[in-house]
């Protein structure tokens, strides 16, 4: 078998669009397709596909909802020529585009192109494949739908701005895609850590409930209706006056950043200053180059074999010496001690233990003024239902032998009765919660 | 004089402050079956990762087939085959699909890839498992598939990280025959394994690494002579096994004492 090198070899060269590179793209595409098809052949694969489908529907609905909202806002701003407020929309999209993937990172599989490094793959091909995997991210769907919303809103109000809006928003979208890819490539080491993913997962759940509760607070304020619009606006006006210099400086700075530049491109065009509009667009292009370079820099390092997640795992040769023991003897004490160690080292377990208490406090806080103040608790019904539903997930982390993994065999091998093995687990978490 | 097939100079890899591999300088001649030994965590897999471009060295140089090896060395990567630690298989593919993927990634055309895939599956006795997903393969079958993927493009230098781990005796014999055949046809093989008998039978030269540093290198006879001269009371002509050499070089006496302390063991 050896010594047949050269037979049937496509040949090197041609760069990232050469014959060999194209054959490699085809092989990658076929690989993904075959993996998908085989995935359908098993229950696990079908469930996986179902979960992915539901997630994509959720992201699409989220993106469509935000897109419609942004479309209305953009239409309103463009038709009233309030271009000075347009950057707010672009900044909102940018934050969402960047924050959303970081928060849902714990629920997603991170794409790892490390398997390609053993093959004679051109760096350009490696870069391109990474970018394509970035395009498949949920944040891209949501972000692009938001951009489409803004584009539609502006073009409906000002059809004459079709070209500039298309150019500005396209470049803005490309910048965000590159930025998110670059950020992810750089924080790979951080995301590779189990604890980080756990923290982000918990943060996402808290954020979901918090947003719903905040919405409830606003609804409550609206329902109270005790103050007139004028009264409500007064404190806001005072605050704006107080922070005016700061806001002015922030506005000056944001104009030079991508969301500001995207908005300024359109603003300048409407002011009949196409050269200034073009200059803003060019600066935005420069930002695209900066984001692309940041991504290329990290990927080049990955391509050289500088794998941050490996470094992270090897680097952290931390001493996890036990330091303490619970004492006692027999399986009951041993299992309780094991559960306690697992609890202290696993954030989802801590979350599972603490979150019921947290929700009790939140619910108590929401309702305790209700009878005397006549507060309407109806706006909080939905967030509390969501919070209650989330409690269901916490139950998966404990009293579940599946979480033991391969270690479960040790329990079965031990010369103990099944009751001795199960009771400590059944008693442990409720004891922690109640204490 | 012919260039070495593999040459490293001061090869070092740091993970933070931990030196996984430190200042490793070695040379493997073309056509040599080279055994790279060491205890767990000694730095064997890290060295292989660096030699195959999967991990960037912190310092030092690597030359393969007389050329400086780096990430852009695509032509050299075409000459290298590797069975990496963990095998890097794609579980949700069938064996033919996986080999087809690997062949195309190495730049083989479709016809050649198909032909070699068939031959390799036949040779590895995996031809009857064409519809099974790799994830459903036994460990030994996965090793055989990883080996097939490592040689599908006909590499001149082969890096094998624990290729015999979990492989049954019949399959191991088959793999050994294949590797010996490759050596006879001029390939160079760099092998890490804990099965010292295999190294003793197959390898002409051996290096031993411990705590990231190379502690011995040479032909088996050179290592035997070195150990014989270092140990007191060795009779002339006494032939050491590789296990004895290994334990003598790594100072396994301490290990024996600690075992004796476990007097409560039956």
XYZ file of C-alpha atoms in Angstrom:
701
model
C 0.000 0.000 0.000
C 2.834 2.349 0.756
C 4.745 3.828 -2.057
C 1.764 4.543 -4.224
C 1.923 8.251 -3.571
C 1.202 10.246 -6.651
C -1.275 7.811 -8.152
C -4.645 9.445 -8.609
C -3.645 12.565 -6.722
C -5.459 15.706 -7.797
C -2.380 17.824 -7.272
C -1.725 20.785 -5.057
C -1.842 24.441 -5.850
C -4.624 26.684 -7.033
C -5.177 28.211 -3.594
C -8.538 28.265 -1.883
C -10.461 28.043 -5.138
C -8.210 25.513 -6.864
C -9.195 22.040 -7.946
C -8.001 20.356 -4.790
C -9.677 22.919 -2.549
C -12.951 22.474 -4.409
C -12.690 18.712 -3.973
C -12.132 19.298 -0.245
C -15.208 21.558 -0.005
C -17.207 18.872 -1.785
C -15.879 16.264 0.658
C -16.844 18.467 3.620
C -20.312 19.101 2.197
C -20.802 15.388 1.548
C -19.552 14.624 5.056
C -22.132 16.966 6.621
C -24.890 15.586 4.426
C -24.093 11.961 5.205
C -23.889 12.706 8.929
C -27.278 14.395 8.711
C -28.813 11.474 6.804
C -27.398 8.914 9.219
C -28.650 11.012 12.094
C -32.196 10.420 10.845
C -31.719 6.692 11.133
C -31.686 6.632 14.934
C -34.047 7.771 17.671
C -31.297 9.925 19.106
C -30.681 11.486 15.710
C -34.368 12.155 15.179
C -34.685 13.740 18.596
C -31.590 15.773 17.838
C -33.093 16.919 14.562
C -36.389 17.706 16.265
C -34.631 19.782 18.911
C -32.631 21.624 16.248
C -35.791 22.223 14.226
C -37.620 23.644 17.241
C -34.628 25.845 18.073
C -34.484 27.189 14.523
C -38.214 27.881 14.498
C -37.779 29.712 17.809
C -34.866 31.756 16.454
C -36.774 32.511 13.260
C -39.850 33.676 15.181
C -37.609 35.786 17.409
C -35.857 37.238 14.370
C -39.129 37.860 12.554
C -40.666 39.526 15.605
C -37.671 41.775 16.078
C -37.483 42.365 12.331
C -41.112 43.540 12.180
C -40.559 45.799 15.181
C -37.402 47.255 13.681
C -39.141 47.661 10.329
C -41.863 49.751 11.968
C -39.282 51.783 13.899
C -37.132 52.368 10.824
C -40.177 53.336 8.768
C -41.263 55.771 11.427
C -37.792 57.347 11.689
C -37.263 57.532 7.933
C -40.686 58.964 7.146
C -40.335 61.608 9.846
C -36.705 62.279 8.781
C -35.540 61.638 12.348
C -32.229 60.232 11.120
C -30.423 61.234 14.299
C -32.175 58.384 16.120
C -31.337 55.759 13.514
C -28.062 54.703 15.228
C -30.135 53.433 18.163
C -31.581 50.724 15.908
C -28.172 49.742 14.585
C -26.678 49.605 18.063
C -29.554 47.443 19.270
C -28.948 45.019 16.398
C -25.206 44.960 17.084
C -25.658 44.194 20.772
C -28.162 41.475 20.022
C -25.942 39.971 17.333
C -23.000 39.780 19.694
C -24.727 38.987 22.982
C -27.198 36.397 21.770
C -24.667 33.779 20.562
C -22.552 34.169 23.702
C -25.571 33.531 25.910
C -26.799 30.507 23.988
C -23.274 29.102 23.590
C -23.889 26.632 26.405
C -26.805 25.067 24.510
C -24.969 24.739 21.230
C -22.281 22.486 19.901
C -19.170 24.500 19.090
C -17.880 23.869 15.602
C -14.391 22.427 15.656
C -12.438 22.500 12.446
C -9.404 21.000 14.182
C -9.969 17.742 12.289
C -8.902 19.524 9.119
C -5.407 20.310 10.350
C -3.997 16.876 9.517
C -5.001 17.302 5.892
C -3.234 19.456 3.315
C -5.812 22.233 3.579
C -5.049 25.745 2.346
C -5.429 28.486 4.976
C -7.912 30.290 2.748
C -10.057 27.167 2.671
C -9.824 26.852 6.452
C -10.918 30.508 6.814
C -13.778 30.051 4.360
C -15.064 26.911 6.090
C -14.978 28.650 9.466
C -16.917 31.564 8.018
C -19.510 29.263 6.491
C -20.013 27.520 9.825
C -20.440 31.025 11.328
C -23.189 31.783 8.809
C -25.153 28.802 10.105
C -25.309 30.293 13.598
C -28.630 31.301 15.119
C -27.315 34.827 15.683
C -26.857 35.246 11.939
C -30.488 34.345 11.272
C -31.752 36.725 13.939
C -29.312 39.492 12.946
C -30.027 39.223 9.232
C -33.787 39.259 9.833
C -33.334 42.395 11.955
C -31.286 44.017 9.186
C -33.926 43.059 6.632
C -36.547 44.680 8.847
C -34.608 47.941 8.995
C -33.914 47.791 5.251
C -37.590 47.260 4.472
C -38.684 50.058 6.823
C -36.303 52.601 5.280
C -36.910 51.570 1.682
C -40.690 51.687 2.155
C -40.457 55.199 3.561
C -37.731 56.412 1.199
C -37.501 54.291 -1.964
C -34.871 56.690 -3.337
C -32.453 55.425 -0.644
C -32.639 51.851 -1.925
C -29.009 51.619 -3.069
C -27.403 53.327 -0.063
C -29.564 51.377 2.388
C -28.667 48.117 0.691
C -24.955 48.934 0.688
C -24.866 50.236 4.249
C -26.874 47.378 5.740
C -25.000 44.715 3.759
C -21.684 45.989 5.007
C -23.081 46.301 8.519
C -24.249 42.673 8.359
C -20.884 41.467 7.037
C -19.123 43.362 9.827
C -21.301 41.739 12.481
C -20.859 38.253 11.047
C -17.082 38.669 11.006
C -17.076 40.235 14.468
C -19.093 37.392 16.005
C -16.849 34.794 14.319
C -13.760 36.641 15.547
C -15.092 36.964 19.096
C -15.973 33.275 19.185
C -12.601 32.277 17.794
C -10.895 34.341 20.485
C -13.051 33.238 23.426
C -12.844 29.601 22.385
C -10.560 28.875 25.310
C -13.028 30.455 27.676
C -16.015 28.651 26.189
C -14.114 25.366 26.217
C -14.343 25.409 29.992
C -17.258 23.512 31.419
C -17.833 26.087 34.145
C -18.153 28.929 31.629
C -20.793 27.080 29.671
C -22.666 26.328 32.867
C -22.542 29.984 33.966
C -23.742 31.172 30.557
C -26.566 28.625 30.590
C -27.708 29.813 34.002
C -27.335 33.460 32.946
C -29.510 32.811 29.905
C -32.295 31.340 32.039
C -32.085 34.216 34.534
C -32.103 36.716 31.659
C -35.191 35.109 30.137
C -37.100 35.347 33.400
C -35.721 38.834 34.146
C -36.849 40.240 30.808
C -40.316 38.853 31.394
C -40.440 40.268 34.918
C -39.243 43.684 33.669
C -42.003 43.581 31.079
C -44.384 42.861 33.933
C -43.097 45.880 35.843
C -43.693 48.151 32.858
C -47.171 46.731 32.369
C -47.848 47.339 36.029
C -46.763 50.951 35.680
C -49.026 51.355 32.699
C -51.949 49.844 34.522
C -51.434 52.019 37.543
C -51.840 55.087 35.304
C -51.567 57.349 38.288
C -49.348 59.917 36.600
C -50.038 61.932 33.501
C -47.673 61.740 30.566
C -46.288 65.134 31.488
C -45.526 63.996 35.011
C -43.880 60.860 33.746
C -41.740 62.758 31.242
C -40.432 65.268 33.750
C -37.873 63.025 35.498
C -36.659 61.769 32.112
C -36.163 65.285 30.865
C -34.241 66.164 34.030
C -32.021 63.135 33.619
C -31.323 64.007 29.989
C -30.331 67.542 30.975
C -28.069 66.218 33.711
C -26.222 63.806 31.449
C -26.290 65.934 28.312
C -22.502 66.470 28.077
C -21.879 62.774 28.549
C -24.485 61.812 25.969
C -23.006 64.324 23.539
C -19.558 62.750 23.891
C -21.009 59.255 23.542
C -22.814 60.341 20.399
C -19.586 61.739 18.946
C -17.755 58.472 19.646
C -20.494 56.184 18.359
C -20.512 57.989 15.023
C -17.121 56.472 14.288
C -18.112 52.971 15.227
C -19.808 50.561 12.768
C -23.450 50.992 13.904
C -23.030 54.767 13.926
C -21.274 54.762 10.566
C -24.047 52.671 9.004
C -26.634 55.170 10.180
C -24.473 58.141 9.199
C -24.139 56.822 5.660
C -27.886 57.164 5.224
C -28.101 60.404 7.155
C -25.469 62.103 4.988
C -27.115 60.847 1.820
C -30.445 62.343 2.822
C -28.652 65.624 3.501
C -27.566 65.592 -0.159
C -23.947 64.905 0.831
C -23.137 61.760 -1.161
C -19.381 62.217 -0.737
C -19.735 62.278 3.036
C -22.047 59.288 2.791
C -19.498 57.437 0.738
C -16.764 58.368 3.233
C -18.847 56.870 6.059
C -19.416 53.764 3.994
C -15.671 53.496 3.325
C -14.927 53.806 7.029
C -17.444 51.058 7.656
C -15.555 49.014 5.075
C -12.411 49.644 7.071
C -14.120 48.231 10.148
C -15.060 45.169 8.107
C -11.377 44.740 7.270
C -10.440 45.129 10.961
C -12.976 42.468 12.035
C -11.833 40.197 9.201
C -8.204 40.657 10.225
C -8.970 39.860 13.859
C -10.671 36.663 12.726
C -7.905 35.788 10.293
C -5.269 36.357 13.007
C -6.885 33.872 15.377
C -7.627 31.347 12.675
C -4.069 31.582 11.433
C -2.926 30.677 14.940
C -5.406 27.769 15.032
C -4.137 26.691 11.634
C -0.594 26.663 13.013
C -1.811 24.312 15.731
C -2.343 26.816 18.514
C -5.442 25.238 19.950
C -6.648 27.355 22.845
C -9.009 24.752 24.255
C -6.182 22.204 24.530
C -4.029 24.801 26.207
C -6.847 25.504 28.579
C -7.331 21.914 29.636
C -3.607 21.184 30.005
C -2.889 24.509 31.617
C -5.383 23.961 34.394
C -3.569 21.263 36.248
C -5.176 22.595 39.398
C -4.943 20.652 42.578
C -8.412 19.535 43.567
C -7.281 17.996 46.802
C -10.261 17.031 48.883
C -9.183 18.950 51.988
C -12.205 17.705 53.954
C -14.165 14.556 54.654
C -17.613 14.159 56.129
C -16.671 11.271 58.300
C -18.888 8.312 58.971
C -18.672 4.942 57.307
C -20.711 2.779 55.027
C -22.341 3.473 51.671
C -24.705 6.162 52.996
C -21.854 8.409 54.190
C -19.781 7.680 51.095
C -22.594 8.594 48.701
C -23.563 11.734 50.616
C -19.931 12.861 50.550
C -19.703 12.140 46.820
C -22.933 14.070 46.179
C -21.648 17.019 48.198
C -18.369 17.131 46.261
C -20.270 16.934 42.962
C -22.622 19.666 44.118
C -19.805 22.049 44.995
C -18.063 21.469 41.662
C -21.066 21.562 39.313
C -22.936 24.754 38.652
C -26.139 23.156 37.275
C -26.414 21.236 40.537
C -25.962 24.408 42.567
C -28.499 26.065 40.297
C -30.888 23.165 40.813
C -30.595 23.459 44.570
C -30.742 27.234 44.821
C -33.231 28.189 42.154
C -36.389 26.974 43.931
C -35.424 29.193 46.840
C -34.734 32.079 44.459
C -38.121 31.739 42.843
C -39.848 31.562 46.203
C -38.189 34.888 47.062
C -39.145 36.428 43.715
C -42.737 35.271 44.004
C -42.934 36.471 47.579
C -41.460 39.841 46.542
C -43.992 40.233 43.767
C -47.025 39.445 45.861
C -46.260 40.763 49.306
C -47.509 44.325 48.613
C -50.488 43.141 46.660
C -53.351 43.133 49.181
C -52.658 46.523 50.751
C -51.481 48.437 47.705
C -54.057 47.019 45.401
C -51.272 46.006 43.064
C -52.386 43.991 40.079
C -50.312 40.844 39.914
C -51.689 39.766 36.533
C -48.681 41.057 34.474
C -46.445 38.753 36.491
C -48.453 35.638 35.773
C -46.623 34.733 32.586
C -43.059 35.297 33.886
C -43.879 33.281 36.979
C -45.277 30.472 34.850
C -42.068 30.478 32.797
C -39.977 30.474 35.963
C -42.041 27.610 37.329
C -41.620 25.683 34.071
C -37.859 26.200 34.272
C -37.921 24.506 37.653
C -38.754 21.340 35.755
C -35.326 21.388 34.123
C -33.564 21.634 37.456
C -34.978 18.268 38.448
C -32.994 16.631 35.676
C -29.726 17.326 37.421
C -30.290 15.368 40.588
C -31.848 12.096 41.668
C -31.015 10.888 38.207
C -28.727 7.891 37.951
C -28.024 8.772 34.334
C -25.902 11.667 35.553
C -23.489 9.175 37.096
C -22.300 8.116 33.649
C -19.918 5.191 33.639
C -19.449 5.594 37.398
C -22.814 3.950 37.959
C -21.137 0.566 37.474
C -19.155 1.136 40.651
C -22.393 1.493 42.587
C -23.679 -1.795 41.219
C -20.376 -3.566 41.947
C -20.284 -2.417 45.544
C -21.549 -4.940 48.094
C -24.496 -2.770 49.072
C -28.257 -3.134 48.937
C -30.054 -0.960 46.396
C -31.754 0.946 49.200
C -28.401 1.900 50.663
C -27.443 3.350 47.263
C -30.687 5.151 46.492
C -31.669 6.711 49.809
C -28.683 9.015 50.181
C -29.367 10.399 46.700
C -33.070 10.818 47.366
C -32.436 12.551 50.678
C -29.455 14.680 49.719
C -30.833 17.408 47.439
C -34.075 18.091 49.326
C -31.982 18.362 52.499
C -29.736 20.939 50.859
C -32.725 22.876 49.564
C -34.532 22.903 52.862
C -31.423 23.835 54.829
C 24.047 11.402 2.732
C 20.293 10.885 2.775
C 18.199 13.322 4.800
C 16.543 11.943 7.918
C 12.847 11.172 7.463
C 12.114 12.943 10.740
C 14.419 15.394 12.473
C 13.563 17.528 15.482
C 15.777 20.085 17.079
C 15.061 21.445 20.563
C 11.378 20.655 20.205
C 9.485 22.147 23.128
C 5.856 22.595 24.031
C 4.710 24.548 27.040
C 1.178 24.615 28.434
C 1.324 27.671 30.650
C 4.202 26.890 32.954
C 4.019 23.145 32.358
C 6.609 21.845 29.902
C 4.837 18.898 28.264
C 7.781 18.393 25.912
C 11.150 19.984 26.523
C 14.107 20.292 24.209
C 13.568 17.046 22.317
C 16.168 16.470 19.622
C 15.932 13.270 17.640
C 16.535 11.913 14.194
C 14.768 9.047 12.408
C 16.348 7.645 9.254
C 14.233 6.828 6.192
C 12.845 3.317 6.290
C 13.239 3.070 10.044
C 10.623 1.645 12.394
C 11.033 3.964 15.341
C 9.516 3.301 18.756
C 8.776 6.306 20.964
C 8.223 5.149 24.520
C 7.469 6.690 27.844
C 5.208 6.419 30.875
C 1.719 7.963 30.916
C 1.850 11.737 30.626
C 5.473 11.716 29.470
C 4.756 13.800 26.347
C 4.471 11.151 23.615
C 1.132 12.259 22.211
C 2.080 15.924 22.451
C 5.210 15.161 20.431
C 3.190 13.354 17.763
C 0.721 16.236 17.603
C 3.599 18.624 16.964
C 5.199 16.335 14.390
C 1.950 16.135 12.425
C 1.042 19.829 12.563
C -1.853 19.456 15.005
C -0.087 21.439 17.701
C 2.255 24.374 17.387
C 5.631 23.894 19.116
C 6.603 26.570 21.620
C 10.190 26.274 20.415
C 12.367 24.119 18.194
C 12.188 22.942 14.619
C 10.808 19.936 12.767
C 12.097 18.637 9.449
C 10.252 15.904 7.592
C 11.884 14.230 4.581
C 14.542 16.927 4.578
C 12.147 19.858 4.479
C 11.185 22.265 7.241
C 7.721 21.304 8.464
C 5.160 23.965 9.269
C 1.457 24.656 8.968
C 1.769 25.694 5.332
C 3.658 22.514 4.390
C 0.748 21.075 2.469
C 2.969 18.970 0.236
C 4.593 17.416 3.303
C 1.217 16.779 4.919
C 0.393 14.753 1.827
C 3.410 12.530 2.649
C 2.363 12.029 6.259
C -0.182 9.638 7.705
C -1.337 9.719 11.294
C -3.362 7.693 13.743
C -3.871 10.434 16.328
C -4.642 10.062 20.000
C -8.382 9.468 20.174
C -8.340 8.405 16.505
C -10.286 11.499 15.300
C -12.974 9.381 13.652
C -16.354 10.759 12.665
C -18.860 8.541 14.429
C -21.910 9.288 12.337
C -20.386 7.997 9.105
C -19.964 4.477 7.809
C -16.429 3.171 7.304
C -16.481 3.558 3.480
C -17.848 7.087 3.816
C -15.149 8.017 6.293
C -12.351 6.623 4.140
C -13.824 8.357 1.116
C -13.826 11.636 3.006
C -10.218 11.218 4.140
C -9.066 10.230 0.648
C -10.676 13.275 -0.935
C -9.242 15.556 1.744
C -5.779 14.259 0.877
C -6.405 15.127 -2.741
C -7.008 11.662 -4.179
C -9.435 11.534 -7.079
C -12.742 9.747 -6.628
C -11.809 6.604 -8.567
C -8.566 6.060 -6.675
C -10.292 6.783 -3.360
C -13.016 4.248 -4.098
C -10.551 1.589 -5.157
C -8.302 2.061 -2.110
C -11.296 2.212 0.200
C -12.430 -1.188 -1.022
C -8.940 -2.659 -0.743
C -8.365 -1.282 2.730
C -11.734 -2.403 4.076
C -11.083 -5.851 2.682
C -7.593 -5.930 4.163
C -8.789 -4.724 7.561
C -11.663 -7.233 7.503
C -14.165 -4.416 7.735
C -15.750 -4.998 4.336
C -18.789 -6.639 5.875
C -19.394 -3.671 8.150
C -20.048 -1.164 5.377
C -23.513 -0.203 6.593
C -22.629 0.129 10.238
C -21.905 3.567 11.694
C -18.398 4.087 13.035
C -19.830 4.935 16.432
C -21.268 1.400 16.607
C -17.862 -0.181 15.903
C -15.943 -1.914 18.661
C -12.768 -0.184 19.848
C -10.592 -2.571 17.874
C -12.580 -1.996 14.688
C -12.259 1.732 15.159
C -8.484 1.356 15.515
C -8.354 -0.591 12.271
C -10.396 2.069 10.526
C -8.157 4.823 11.901
C -5.167 2.895 10.561
C -6.825 2.547 7.155
C -7.497 6.296 7.092
C -3.864 6.963 7.987
C -2.538 5.043 4.991
C -5.170 5.615 2.300
C -3.069 8.274 0.567
C 0.094 6.145 0.636
C 2.175 8.201 3.077
C 5.942 7.971 3.233
C 6.030 8.764 6.945
C 3.490 7.280 9.321
C 2.846 8.467 12.873
C 0.978 6.022 15.069
C -0.233 6.935 18.542
C -1.128 3.733 20.412
C -2.398 1.870 17.321
C -2.540 -1.512 19.065
C -4.495 -0.415 22.122
C -7.671 -2.503 22.374
C -6.943 -4.453 19.194
C -7.337 -8.241 19.340
C -4.406 -10.551 18.645
C -5.556 -11.451 15.121
C -6.039 -7.849 14.075
C -2.788 -6.834 15.762
C -0.929 -9.492 13.771
C -2.516 -8.223 10.571
C -1.595 -4.631 11.341
C 1.973 -5.634 12.170
C 2.260 -7.383 8.811
C 0.966 -4.317 7.038
C 3.399 -2.031 8.858
C 6.331 -4.349 8.185
C 5.342 -4.368 4.518
C 5.353 -0.582 4.481
C 8.824 -0.514 6.034
C 10.058 -2.986 3.423
C 8.777 -0.661 0.714
C 10.688 2.286 2.183
C 8.185 4.004 4.480
C 9.212 5.379 7.872
C 7.101 4.665 10.939
C 7.047 6.561 14.213
C 5.204 4.508 16.797
C 4.146 5.134 20.363
C 2.757 2.264 22.376
C 2.806 0.827 25.867
C 3.104 -2.707 24.490
C 6.863 -3.120 24.740
C 6.859 -6.574 23.145
C 5.551 -5.055 19.911
C 8.242 -2.398 19.925
C 10.889 -5.014 20.612
C 9.674 -7.117 17.720
C 9.071 -4.373 15.177
C 11.268 -1.392 15.935
C 14.914 -1.078 15.075
C 15.387 2.149 17.016
C 13.830 3.451 20.181
C 13.608 6.713 22.109
C 12.379 7.012 25.672
C 10.790 10.197 26.958
C 10.044 10.956 30.577
C 8.463 14.112 32.005
C 8.822 15.763 28.615
C 12.555 15.145 28.252
C 14.267 12.603 26.068
C 16.174 10.263 28.385
C 17.437 7.666 25.905
C 17.691 7.183 22.169
C 19.392 4.644 19.939
C 19.102 1.192 18.455
C 17.921 -1.577 20.757
C 21.472 -2.965 20.921
C 22.852 0.449 21.839
C 20.310 0.794 24.624
C 21.102 -2.720 25.886
C 24.787 -1.918 25.941
C 24.122 1.344 27.734
C 22.039 -0.344 30.424
C 24.548 -3.178 30.814
C 27.365 -0.729 31.415
C 25.326 1.358 33.847
C 24.005 -1.464 36.021
C 26.327 -3.134 38.510
C 26.807 -6.903 38.509
C 25.683 -7.545 34.946
C 27.177 -10.677 33.408
C 28.797 -10.374 30.014
C 26.472 -11.345 27.212
C 23.355 -10.890 29.312
C 20.519 -9.886 26.984
C 18.046 -7.402 28.410
C 14.453 -7.271 27.251
C 13.030 -3.903 26.281
C 10.937 -3.956 29.440
C 14.082 -4.325 31.544
C 15.767 -1.524 29.607
C 12.708 0.665 30.014
C 12.476 0.053 33.752
C 16.210 0.464 34.234
C 16.269 3.804 32.409
C 13.194 5.186 34.123
C 14.283 3.968 37.549
C 11.411 1.639 38.320
C 12.918 0.476 41.611
C 10.911 3.071 43.481
C 7.774 1.671 41.900
C 8.574 -1.834 43.145
C 9.142 -0.619 46.688
C 5.854 1.212 46.763
C 4.060 -1.945 45.587
C 5.653 -3.939 48.378
C 4.280 -1.499 50.913
C 0.722 -2.602 50.074
C 1.032 -5.534 52.405
C -2.722 -5.754 52.959
C -3.239 -6.933 49.391
C -4.012 -10.638 49.107
